[in-house]
Coordinates of C-alpha atoms in Angstrom, one line a residue:
Chain A
M1 CA 0.0 0.0 0.0
R2 CA 2.8 2.3 0.9
R3 CA 4.5 1.7 -2.4
R4 CA 1.3 2.3 -4.2
I5 CA 0.9 5.6 -2.5
Q6 CA 4.4 6.6 -3.5
Q7 CA 3.6 5.7 -7.1
M8 CA 0.5 7.8 -6.8
R9 CA 2.4 10.7 -5.4
K10 CA 4.6 10.5 -8.5
R11 CA 1.7 10.5 -10.8
L12 CA 0.0 13.2 -8.8
L13 CA 3.0 15.4 -9.8
L14 CA 1.7 14.9 -13.3
G15 CA -1.7 16.2 -12.2
G16 CA 0.0 19.2 -10.7
V17 CA 1.7 19.8 -14.0
I18 CA -1.6 19.8 -15.7
A19 CA -3.1 22.3 -13.3
T20 CA -0.3 24.8 -13.9
A21 CA 0.6 23.8 -17.4
L22 CA -0.3 27.0 -19.3
G23 CA 2.1 29.3 -17.5
A24 CA 4.9 26.7 -17.9
S25 CA 4.3 25.9 -21.5
M26 CA 4.0 29.6 -22.4
L27 CA 7.4 30.2 -21.0
G28 CA 8.9 27.2 -22.6
A29 CA 7.6 27.9 -26.0
Q30 CA 8.9 31.4 -26.6
S31 CA 9.7 31.1 -30.2
T32 CA 6.3 29.7 -31.2
S33 CA 2.9 31.3 -31.1
T34 CA 0.3 31.4 -28.3
E35 CA -1.7 28.9 -30.4
D36 CA 1.1 26.3 -30.3
A37 CA 1.4 26.6 -26.5
L38 CA -2.3 26.3 -26.2
A39 CA -2.3 23.2 -28.4
D40 CA 0.0 21.5 -25.8
Y41 CA -2.3 22.6 -23.0
R42 CA -5.4 21.2 -24.8
A43 CA -3.6 17.9 -25.4
M44 CA -2.9 17.6 -21.6
F45 CA -6.6 18.2 -20.9
G46 CA -7.6 15.6 -23.5
D47 CA -11.4 15.6 -23.7
D48 CA -11.7 17.5 -20.4
N49 CA -12.5 21.2 -20.2
P50 CA -13.3 23.2 -17.1
A51 CA -16.4 24.4 -19.0
A52 CA -18.0 21.1 -17.8
L53 CA -18.7 23.0 -14.5
W54 CA -20.7 25.6 -16.5
I55 CA -22.5 23.0 -18.5
A56 CA -23.6 21.2 -15.3
R57 CA -24.8 24.4 -13.7
G58 CA -26.5 25.4 -17.0
E59 CA -28.4 22.1 -17.1
D60 CA -29.7 22.7 -13.6
L61 CA -30.8 26.2 -14.5
W62 CA -32.5 25.0 -17.8
K63 CA -34.5 22.3 -15.9
E64 CA -35.4 24.3 -12.8
A65 CA -38.8 26.0 -12.5
R66 CA -37.9 29.6 -11.9
G67 CA -39.3 33.2 -12.1
S68 CA -42.7 34.5 -11.1
R69 CA -44.3 32.0 -13.4
K70 CA -42.5 29.1 -11.8
V71 CA -41.8 27.3 -15.1
S72 CA -38.6 25.8 -16.5
L73 CA -36.9 26.8 -19.7
A74 CA -36.9 23.1 -20.6
D75 CA -40.7 23.3 -20.8
T76 CA -41.2 26.8 -22.3
C77 CA -38.1 28.1 -24.1
D78 CA -38.1 27.8 -27.9
L79 CA -34.7 28.2 -29.4
G80 CA -36.0 27.7 -32.9
L81 CA -36.6 23.9 -33.0
G82 CA -39.6 23.8 -30.6
D83 CA -40.1 24.3 -26.8
G84 CA -37.2 22.9 -24.8
V85 CA -35.4 21.4 -27.8
I86 CA -31.7 22.1 -27.5
K87 CA -30.0 19.4 -29.6
G88 CA -28.6 21.2 -32.6
A89 CA -30.4 24.5 -31.8
Y90 CA -27.2 26.6 -31.7
A91 CA -26.1 25.5 -35.1
H92 CA -29.1 27.4 -36.6
L93 CA -28.7 30.6 -34.6
P94 CA -29.1 33.5 -35.0
R95 CA -32.5 33.2 -36.6
Y96 CA -35.8 35.0 -37.0
F97 CA -38.4 34.4 -34.2
A98 CA -42.0 35.2 -35.1
D99 CA -43.0 35.8 -31.4
T100 CA -40.5 38.7 -31.0
A101 CA -40.6 39.6 -34.7
K102 CA -36.8 39.8 -34.5
V103 CA -33.6 38.0 -35.5
Q104 CA -32.0 36.8 -32.2
D105 CA -28.8 35.2 -31.2
L106 CA -28.6 32.6 -28.4
E107 CA -27.9 35.1 -25.6
S108 CA -30.7 37.5 -26.6
R109 CA -33.1 34.6 -27.1
L110 CA -32.3 33.2 -23.7
L111 CA -33.0 36.6 -22.2
T112 CA -36.4 36.7 -23.9
C113 CA -37.2 33.2 -22.5
M114 CA -36.2 34.1 -19.0
V115 CA -38.0 37.5 -18.9
K116 CA -41.1 36.8 -21.0
G117 CA -41.4 33.1 -20.4
Q118 CA -40.4 32.7 -16.8
G119 CA -41.2 36.1 -15.6
M120 CA -37.7 36.9 -14.3
D121 CA -36.4 40.3 -13.7
E122 CA -34.3 41.5 -16.6
A123 CA -32.0 44.0 -14.9
P124 CA -30.1 41.5 -12.6
I125 CA -29.7 39.0 -15.4
V126 CA -28.1 41.6 -17.7
K127 CA -26.1 43.1 -15.0
N128 CA -24.6 39.7 -14.2
R129 CA -24.2 38.7 -17.9
F130 CA -20.4 38.2 -17.5
G131 CA -19.4 36.2 -14.4
D132 CA -16.4 36.7 -12.2
G133 CA -15.3 34.0 -9.8
D134 CA -18.0 33.6 -7.1
R135 CA -20.3 36.0 -8.9
K136 CA -21.7 33.5 -11.5
S137 CA -23.5 34.4 -14.7
D138 CA -26.7 32.4 -15.4
L139 CA -26.4 33.4 -19.1
E140 CA -22.9 32.0 -19.4
A141 CA -23.9 28.7 -17.8
L142 CA -27.0 28.3 -19.9
S143 CA -25.1 29.1 -23.0
A144 CA -22.5 26.5 -22.2
Y145 CA -25.1 23.9 -21.7
I146 CA -27.1 24.6 -24.8
I147 CA -24.1 24.9 -27.1
D148 CA -22.6 21.7 -25.8
A149 CA -25.8 20.0 -27.1
S150 CA -24.9 21.0 -30.6
R151 CA -21.4 19.4 -30.5
G152 CA -20.7 17.8 -33.8
V153 CA -23.6 19.5 -35.6
A154 CA -22.7 21.5 -38.7
M155 CA -23.5 25.2 -38.7
D156 CA -26.5 25.7 -41.0
L157 CA -28.3 29.0 -41.5
P158 CA -30.7 28.9 -44.4
M159 CA -31.5 32.6 -44.1
T160 CA -34.9 32.1 -45.6
H161 CA -36.4 35.1 -43.8
A162 CA -35.7 38.6 -45.3
Q163 CA -34.9 39.9 -41.8
E164 CA -32.1 37.3 -41.5
R165 CA -30.6 38.4 -44.8
L166 CA -30.8 42.0 -43.6
A167 CA -29.1 41.1 -40.3
Y168 CA -26.2 39.5 -42.3
E169 CA -25.8 42.5 -44.6
S170 CA -25.9 44.8 -41.6
G171 CA -23.3 42.6 -39.7
K172 CA -21.1 42.7 -42.8
A173 CA -21.3 46.5 -42.9
I174 CA -20.4 46.7 -39.2
F175 CA -17.5 44.3 -39.8
F176 CA -15.9 46.7 -42.3
Y177 CA -16.9 50.0 -40.5
R178 CA -13.7 51.9 -39.6
T179 CA -14.1 54.5 -37.0
G180 CA -12.8 56.0 -33.7
T181 CA -9.4 57.3 -32.6
H182 CA -7.5 54.5 -34.2
D183 CA -9.4 54.0 -37.5
F184 CA -10.1 50.4 -36.6
S185 CA -12.8 48.0 -37.9
C186 CA -13.2 44.3 -37.2
A187 CA -11.5 43.9 -40.6
T188 CA -8.3 45.6 -39.5
C189 CA -7.3 42.5 -37.6
H190 CA -9.5 39.9 -39.2
S191 CA -9.3 40.1 -43.0
Q192 CA -6.1 38.2 -43.6
S193 CA -5.0 34.7 -42.7
G194 CA -1.6 33.9 -41.1
K195 CA -1.1 37.2 -39.3
R196 CA -0.4 37.7 -35.6
I197 CA -1.1 40.4 -33.1
R198 CA 1.8 40.1 -30.6
L199 CA 1.9 36.2 -30.5
Q200 CA -1.8 35.7 -30.9
E201 CA -2.8 34.3 -34.3
L202 CA -5.6 36.2 -36.1
P203 CA -8.2 34.4 -38.0
N204 CA -9.6 35.8 -41.2
L205 CA -13.3 36.2 -40.4
S206 CA -14.2 38.5 -43.3
V207 CA -15.2 35.7 -45.6
A208 CA -16.6 32.2 -45.4
G209 CA -13.8 29.7 -45.0
A210 CA -11.7 27.5 -42.7
D211 CA -10.6 30.3 -40.4
A212 CA -14.2 31.5 -39.9
R213 CA -15.4 27.9 -39.3
D214 CA -12.6 27.0 -36.9
T215 CA -13.0 30.2 -34.9
Y216 CA -16.8 30.4 -34.6
T217 CA -17.4 26.8 -33.7
V218 CA -15.2 26.9 -30.6
W219 CA -17.1 29.8 -29.0
P220 CA -18.2 30.1 -26.3
A221 CA -15.0 29.0 -24.7
Y222 CA -13.3 28.5 -21.4
R223 CA -10.8 31.4 -21.2
V224 CA -7.9 30.0 -19.3
S225 CA -6.5 33.5 -18.6
Q226 CA -9.8 34.4 -16.9
G227 CA -10.9 31.1 -15.6
E228 CA -14.4 31.8 -17.0
V229 CA -16.6 30.6 -19.8
R230 CA -17.1 33.5 -22.2
T231 CA -19.8 33.8 -24.8
M232 CA -19.7 35.2 -28.4
E233 CA -21.3 38.4 -27.2
W234 CA -18.5 38.8 -24.6
R235 CA -15.9 38.1 -27.3
I236 CA -17.4 40.7 -29.7
G237 CA -17.8 43.3 -27.0
D238 CA -14.1 42.9 -26.0
C239 CA -13.1 43.4 -29.6
F240 CA -15.0 46.6 -29.7
R241 CA -13.3 47.8 -26.5
Q242 CA -10.0 47.3 -28.2
Q243 CA -11.3 49.0 -31.3
R244 CA -11.7 52.1 -29.0
V245 CA -15.4 52.5 -29.6
P246 CA -18.1 52.9 -26.8
E247 CA -19.5 49.9 -25.0
L248 CA -21.6 47.3 -26.9
V249 CA -25.0 46.9 -25.3
F250 CA -25.8 43.3 -24.4
G251 CA -28.4 41.7 -26.8
S252 CA -28.2 44.8 -29.1
Q253 CA -28.9 44.8 -32.8
A254 CA -25.2 45.3 -33.6
A255 CA -24.2 42.3 -31.5
I256 CA -26.9 40.1 -33.2
D257 CA -26.1 41.3 -36.7
L258 CA -22.4 40.8 -36.3
T259 CA -23.0 37.3 -34.9
M260 CA -25.1 36.5 -37.9
F261 CA -22.3 37.6 -40.3
L262 CA -19.8 35.4 -38.4
A263 CA -22.1 32.5 -38.0
K264 CA -23.0 32.5 -41.7
N265 CA -19.3 32.6 -42.7
A266 CA -18.8 29.5 -40.5
E267 CA -21.5 27.6 -42.4
G268 CA -20.7 23.9 -42.6
G269 CA -18.3 24.0 -39.6
K270 CA -19.0 21.4 -37.0
M271 CA -19.7 22.9 -33.5
A272 CA -17.0 22.0 -31.0
A273 CA -17.9 24.3 -28.2
P274 CA -17.4 25.1 -25.4
G275 CA -13.8 25.2 -26.5
L276 CA -10.6 26.1 -24.6
K277 CA -9.0 29.4 -25.3
R278 CA -6.2 31.5 -24.0
Chain B
M1 CA -21.7 27.0 -1.2
A2 CA -19.2 25.7 -3.7
D3 CA -20.4 24.0 -6.9
P4 CA -20.1 20.2 -7.1
M5 CA -16.9 18.7 -8.5
R6 CA -17.0 16.7 -11.7
I7 CA -15.4 13.4 -11.1
R8 CA -14.7 10.6 -13.5
A9 CA -13.1 7.3 -12.5
T10 CA -12.3 4.8 -15.2
L11 CA -10.9 1.3 -14.8
T12 CA -8.5 0.1 -17.4
G13 CA -6.7 -3.2 -16.8
D14 CA -5.9 -3.0 -13.0
T15 CA -5.6 0.8 -12.9
V16 CA -8.3 3.3 -12.0
E17 CA -7.7 6.7 -13.6
V18 CA -9.5 9.5 -11.7
K19 CA -10.1 12.9 -13.2
V20 CA -11.4 15.7 -11.0
L21 CA -12.5 19.1 -12.0
M22 CA -13.1 21.5 -9.1
S23 CA -15.0 24.8 -9.1
H24 CA -12.9 27.3 -7.1
P25 CA -11.6 30.8 -7.6
M26 CA -8.1 29.9 -6.3
E27 CA -7.3 33.5 -5.4
T28 CA -3.6 34.0 -4.8
G29 CA -3.9 37.0 -2.6
L30 CA -1.8 39.0 -5.1
R31 CA -4.5 40.0 -7.6
K32 CA -6.1 43.4 -7.5
D33 CA -9.8 44.0 -8.3
A34 CA -11.2 46.7 -10.7
D35 CA -10.9 49.2 -7.8
G36 CA -7.2 48.4 -7.3
K37 CA -7.8 46.6 -4.0
L38 CA -6.1 43.3 -3.2
V39 CA -8.4 40.3 -3.4
P40 CA -7.7 38.2 -0.3
A41 CA -6.1 34.8 -0.8
H42 CA -8.6 32.0 -1.0
Y43 CA -7.4 28.7 -2.4
I44 CA -7.8 25.0 -1.9
D45 CA -5.0 23.8 0.5
T46 CA -5.8 20.1 0.8
V47 CA -7.3 17.5 -1.5
K48 CA -8.0 13.9 -0.4
A49 CA -9.3 11.0 -2.4
S50 CA -10.4 7.7 -0.8
Y51 CA -11.6 4.4 -2.0
N52 CA -13.3 1.9 0.3
G53 CA -12.6 4.1 3.3
K54 CA -8.8 4.2 2.6
D55 CA -7.0 7.3 1.5
V56 CA -5.5 6.7 -2.0
M57 CA -4.3 10.2 -2.6
T58 CA -3.5 13.3 -0.5
A59 CA -2.3 16.5 -2.0
E60 CA -1.2 19.8 -0.4
W61 CA -1.8 22.7 -2.7
G62 CA -0.7 26.3 -2.7
P63 CA -1.8 29.5 -4.6
A64 CA 0.1 28.5 -7.7
V65 CA -2.6 26.1 -8.8
S66 CA -4.9 27.5 -11.4
K67 CA -8.5 28.7 -11.0
N68 CA -11.0 25.8 -11.4
P69 CA -8.3 23.1 -10.9
F70 CA -8.2 20.0 -12.9
L71 CA -6.5 17.0 -11.2
A72 CA -5.7 13.6 -12.7
F73 CA -4.3 10.6 -10.8
R74 CA -4.2 6.8 -10.9
F75 CA -4.4 4.0 -8.3
K76 CA -4.4 0.3 -8.4
G77 CA -6.8 -2.1 -6.8
G78 CA -10.2 -0.5 -7.6
S79 CA -13.2 -2.3 -9.1
K80 CA -16.1 -1.3 -11.2
G81 CA -19.2 0.1 -9.6
E82 CA -17.3 1.0 -6.3
K83 CA -17.1 4.6 -5.3
V84 CA -14.2 7.0 -5.2
T85 CA -14.7 9.9 -2.9
V86 CA -12.8 13.3 -3.2
T87 CA -12.7 16.0 -0.6
W88 CA -11.2 19.4 -0.8
H89 CA -10.6 22.0 1.9
D90 CA -9.7 25.6 1.4
T91 CA -8.1 28.5 3.3
A92 CA -11.5 30.0 4.1
G93 CA -12.3 26.7 6.0
D94 CA -14.8 25.7 3.3
T95 CA -14.9 22.1 2.3
R96 CA -16.7 20.0 -0.3
T97 CA -17.0 16.3 -0.9
D98 CA -18.2 14.5 -4.0
E99 CA -18.1 10.9 -5.2
A100 CA -18.3 8.9 -8.4
A101 CA -18.7 5.3 -9.3
I102 CA -15.8 3.6 -11.1
Q103 CA -16.7 2.9 -14.7
Chain C
M1 CA -29.6 52.8 -88.2
R2 CA -31.4 54.9 -85.7
I3 CA -32.3 51.9 -83.6
W4 CA -28.7 50.8 -83.8
I5 CA -27.5 54.2 -82.4
T6 CA -30.0 54.1 -79.6
T7 CA -28.9 50.6 -78.7
L8 CA -25.3 51.8 -78.7
L9 CA -26.1 54.7 -76.5
L10 CA -28.0 52.6 -74.0
S11 CA -25.3 50.0 -73.8
A12 CA -22.8 52.8 -73.3
M13 CA -24.8 54.1 -70.4
L14 CA -25.3 50.8 -68.7
P15 CA -22.0 50.7 -66.9
L16 CA -22.7 54.2 -65.6
V17 CA -26.0 53.2 -64.2
A18 CA -24.5 50.1 -62.6
V19 CA -21.7 52.2 -61.0
A20 CA -24.3 54.6 -59.6
A21 CA -26.3 51.8 -58.2
D22 CA -23.2 50.2 -56.7
K23 CA -22.3 53.5 -55.1
A24 CA -25.7 53.9 -53.6
R25 CA -25.6 50.4 -52.2
K26 CA -22.2 51.0 -50.7
D27 CA -23.3 54.4 -49.3
D28 CA -26.1 52.5 -47.7
R29 CA -23.5 50.2 -46.2
N30 CA -21.9 52.9 -44.1
A31 CA -25.2 54.5 -43.3
Q32 CA -26.6 51.1 -42.3
A33 CA -23.7 50.3 -40.0
F34 CA -23.9 53.7 -38.4
A35 CA -27.6 53.5 -37.7
V36 CA -27.4 50.1 -36.1
M37 CA -24.3 50.9 -34.1
Q38 CA -25.8 54.2 -32.8
A39 CA -28.6 52.2 -31.3
S40 CA -26.4 49.4 -30.0
F41 CA -23.6 51.2 -28.1
V42 CA -23.4 53.4 -24.9
A43 CA -20.7 55.9 -24.1
K44 CA -18.3 54.5 -21.5
G45 CA -15.3 56.2 -19.9
Q46 CA -13.4 58.2 -22.4
A47 CA -15.1 56.5 -25.4
G48 CA -18.0 58.8 -26.3
M49 CA -20.6 58.2 -28.9
D50 CA -18.9 60.7 -31.2
R51 CA -16.3 57.9 -31.9
L52 CA -18.9 56.2 -34.1
V53 CA -19.0 59.1 -36.5
Q54 CA -16.6 58.5 -39.4
D55 CA -14.3 61.0 -41.0
K56 CA -13.8 61.1 -44.8
T57 CA -10.9 58.7 -44.8
Q58 CA -12.6 56.2 -42.6
A59 CA -15.8 56.4 -44.7
A60 CA -14.0 55.8 -48.0
C61 CA -11.9 53.0 -46.6
S62 CA -15.0 51.3 -45.2
L63 CA -17.2 51.8 -48.2
Y64 CA -15.0 50.0 -50.7
A65 CA -13.4 47.5 -48.3
P66 CA -12.0 44.9 -48.8
G67 CA -11.2 46.8 -52.1
M68 CA -9.8 50.3 -52.3
P69 CA -11.5 53.7 -53.0
P70 CA -11.3 54.9 -56.6
D71 CA -8.1 56.6 -57.6
A72 CA -9.4 60.2 -57.8
L73 CA -11.0 60.0 -54.3
A74 CA -7.9 58.3 -52.9
A75 CA -5.6 61.0 -54.2
T76 CA -7.6 63.8 -52.6
L77 CA -7.8 62.0 -49.3
L78 CA -4.1 61.1 -49.3
E79 CA -3.2 64.8 -49.9
D80 CA -5.6 65.9 -47.1
N81 CA -4.0 63.6 -44.6
R82 CA -0.4 64.4 -45.7
N83 CA -1.1 68.1 -45.5
R84 CA -2.2 67.7 -41.9
V85 CA 1.1 66.4 -40.7
K86 CA 2.7 68.7 -38.1
Y87 CA 6.5 68.8 -38.2
P88 CA 8.4 69.4 -34.9
A89 CA 8.7 73.2 -34.2
D90 CA 12.3 72.9 -33.2
G91 CA 13.2 70.9 -36.3
N92 CA 14.5 68.0 -34.1
Y93 CA 13.0 64.6 -34.9
L94 CA 14.7 62.4 -32.4
G95 CA 14.0 62.0 -28.7
D96 CA 15.1 59.2 -26.3
W97 CA 15.0 55.6 -27.6
K98 CA 14.5 54.2 -24.1
R99 CA 11.3 56.1 -23.6
G100 CA 10.4 55.2 -27.2
Q101 CA 10.7 51.5 -26.3
A102 CA 8.2 52.0 -23.5
V103 CA 5.8 53.7 -25.9
A104 CA 6.2 50.9 -28.4
E105 CA 5.4 48.3 -25.7
E106 CA 2.4 50.0 -24.1
G107 CA -0.9 48.8 -25.5
R108 CA -3.2 50.9 -23.3
G109 CA -4.7 54.2 -24.4
K110 CA -8.0 55.6 -25.6
Q111 CA -10.0 52.4 -24.7
S112 CA -13.2 52.8 -22.7
S113 CA -11.4 50.8 -19.9
D114 CA -8.3 53.1 -19.9
D115 CA -7.6 56.0 -17.5
P116 CA -7.7 59.1 -19.7
A117 CA -5.2 60.8 -17.3
E118 CA -2.5 58.2 -18.3
P119 CA -0.6 58.8 -21.5
S120 CA -1.6 56.5 -24.4
G121 CA 0.8 53.9 -25.7
G122 CA 1.8 53.3 -29.3
N123 CA 1.5 49.5 -29.1
C124 CA 4.0 49.2 -32.0
Y125 CA 4.9 45.6 -31.1
A126 CA 1.3 44.5 -31.6
C127 CA 2.0 44.7 -35.4
H128 CA 5.7 45.2 -35.9
Q129 CA 9.0 43.6 -35.1
L130 CA 11.4 46.2 -33.6
D131 CA 14.0 45.2 -31.0
P132 CA 14.8 41.6 -31.8
Q133 CA 15.0 40.8 -28.0
Q134 CA 11.2 41.3 -27.9
I135 CA 9.9 38.1 -29.5
A136 CA 6.2 38.9 -28.7
Y137 CA 5.6 41.0 -31.8
G138 CA 2.8 40.9 -34.4
T139 CA 3.0 40.6 -38.2
I140 CA 0.2 42.8 -39.4
G141 CA 2.8 45.4 -40.4
P142 CA 6.3 45.0 -41.8
S143 CA 9.3 44.3 -39.6
L144 CA 11.1 47.5 -38.6
Y145 CA 14.2 45.7 -37.3
R146 CA 17.3 47.8 -38.4
Y147 CA 15.0 50.5 -39.6
G148 CA 17.6 53.3 -39.2
K149 CA 20.6 51.2 -39.9
L150 CA 19.2 50.3 -43.4
R151 CA 18.1 53.8 -44.3
G152 CA 20.5 56.2 -42.6
N153 CA 19.2 59.4 -40.9
S154 CA 19.3 62.0 -43.6
E155 CA 16.6 64.8 -43.4
P156 CA 14.4 63.3 -46.2
V157 CA 14.4 59.9 -44.5
L158 CA 13.6 61.3 -41.1
K159 CA 10.9 63.6 -42.6
L160 CA 9.2 60.6 -44.3
A161 CA 9.3 58.4 -41.2
W162 CA 7.9 61.3 -39.1
G163 CA 5.1 61.8 -41.6
M164 CA 4.2 58.1 -41.7
L165 CA 4.3 57.8 -37.9
N166 CA 2.1 60.9 -37.6
D167 CA -0.4 60.1 -40.3
M168 CA 0.0 56.9 -42.2
K169 CA -3.1 57.6 -44.1
G170 CA -1.2 60.3 -46.0
Y171 CA 1.0 57.6 -47.5
I172 CA -1.0 54.4 -47.6
L173 CA -4.6 55.5 -47.5
C174 CA -6.3 52.5 -46.1
S175 CA -3.4 51.2 -44.0
A176 CA -4.2 49.4 -40.7
M177 CA -1.9 51.8 -38.9
P178 CA -3.5 54.4 -36.7
R179 CA -2.8 58.2 -37.2
F180 CA -0.7 58.6 -34.1
G181 CA -0.2 62.3 -34.5
G182 CA -3.2 63.2 -36.6
K183 CA -5.6 61.6 -34.2
D184 CA -3.8 62.9 -31.0
I185 CA -3.0 59.4 -29.8
L186 CA 0.7 60.2 -29.0
T187 CA 2.2 63.6 -28.0
E188 CA 5.0 65.2 -30.0
Q189 CA 7.5 64.1 -27.4
Q190 CA 6.3 60.5 -27.6
L191 CA 6.5 60.6 -31.4
K192 CA 10.1 61.9 -31.1
D193 CA 10.9 59.1 -28.7
V194 CA 9.6 56.4 -31.0
M195 CA 11.6 58.1 -33.9
A196 CA 14.7 57.6 -31.7
L197 CA 13.8 53.9 -31.2
L198 CA 13.8 53.6 -35.0
F199 CA 16.9 55.7 -35.8
D200 CA 19.2 56.1 -32.8
P201 CA 22.4 54.1 -33.5
D202 CA 22.3 52.9 -29.9
S203 CA 18.7 51.7 -30.1
P204 CA 18.4 47.9 -29.9
V205 CA 16.4 48.2 -33.2
N206 CA 19.7 49.1 -35.0
Q207 CA 22.0 46.5 -33.5

């Protein structure tokens, strides 16, 4: 038994290495990109991802009767494929919803379901949209759970409704819109393949293709540097911050339209989210 | 209260591989919040795993372990259907215990 | 014969009509983005809503992206930008390369999350290689390693580099590079310090 424990102590060291691997591999891989270091880190995790904690919490939130109406999202929330259907739902979002007469992405649709369907108070949900440690976000957990249910499903946005096509065109216009103190648009960083900002590789998101597919399909992702699952709206909002423009409003038209543009460019890509990102 | 751990225990040959994902902020005590104030240290200092009432793994951790730690270890002598129990204890005195059946 | 001439005239006009329609559609593109963004953003910190209003260069470079504005328009805008470059009053282009290195490293400045009381950085390393010791550099722009060593520091060379650093849109209209002087991102002293990083024989860029 004692020998066994000694063996285990040795193996445990390996576990410790995994727990702190990112810092170490980043230092060790100076001449390569962040992406290479991250690939090593992902390999050590194997199929595991701390996002599993968010998925588990999201599942509880999805099934629990909540709000003034005391109903669950699992019974009442239609993400486009019928009430409570989550398998594959994310692969067809954003889409037009007749009940709100709007094109909605996952986050804005979830908000509709929680506020209109469950009778929950909107302000605290929106205020808490991005979690931080012990202050957890219901939207991030629900997003992780729902997106996980589309794992392996190919992105497919038929854009049959005129509003959906309009959202795509508007998203494209926003993508190329240069403004602010630094003349930046999304396209400034994301219209070529094979470029880096510092050591971070930049995907070309301006056209349909492998870069767009490989990027879109791993969001939301567990951000190792933050220890949080972050959604697409968070990612887009942080790009705009670095673009030096004002703050993107959660669930706003610009957020939805830009998501539509990115999602359509990722058409055919198989969902592999929540992913693991720097 | 802390969120449950995610534990997976898989038997391959005579070895059980246990993978544990813990939900914990693992504050080092060195980080500053948005207002520039130091966030107090708050991290898991002990992790214990037991099988059939016997400790099979004990770890002492410090603030260098990442947020939401992921731990993998192996032990011999486990059998399918039996339970592995994992307990952590942190510097705030909080503790959490979860278990999983070996598959 | 008359029918033939009419047909000829019509077909000659078709490209004009098509260009006009294309222009209208593209005009709509900027207007469309602006309308949606106005309703989707809120002022935060130093980033006010005025930042969503484009100037002429930004509008032209968005309208035709990923292509380029037509030559005539491009020439006018290039000249506008180039004429706006302010040259140093004391005629001295070069400051302290060590301070320039700090400006090149600093990525903060002008973001809604940044303290407006702090000076902005130039964040040169985000896109360019400079000091070879700094391996965390981006590749959106060309490498500037040995910039001064390769070019010398004659007046025309310094003047051109000063102009590009101040307002790249006077040289390459739709360049990704910000107008560090023209948009008041860096002060004159900071610009001189970055110039020294590029040209000083002692700067690590020129080793």
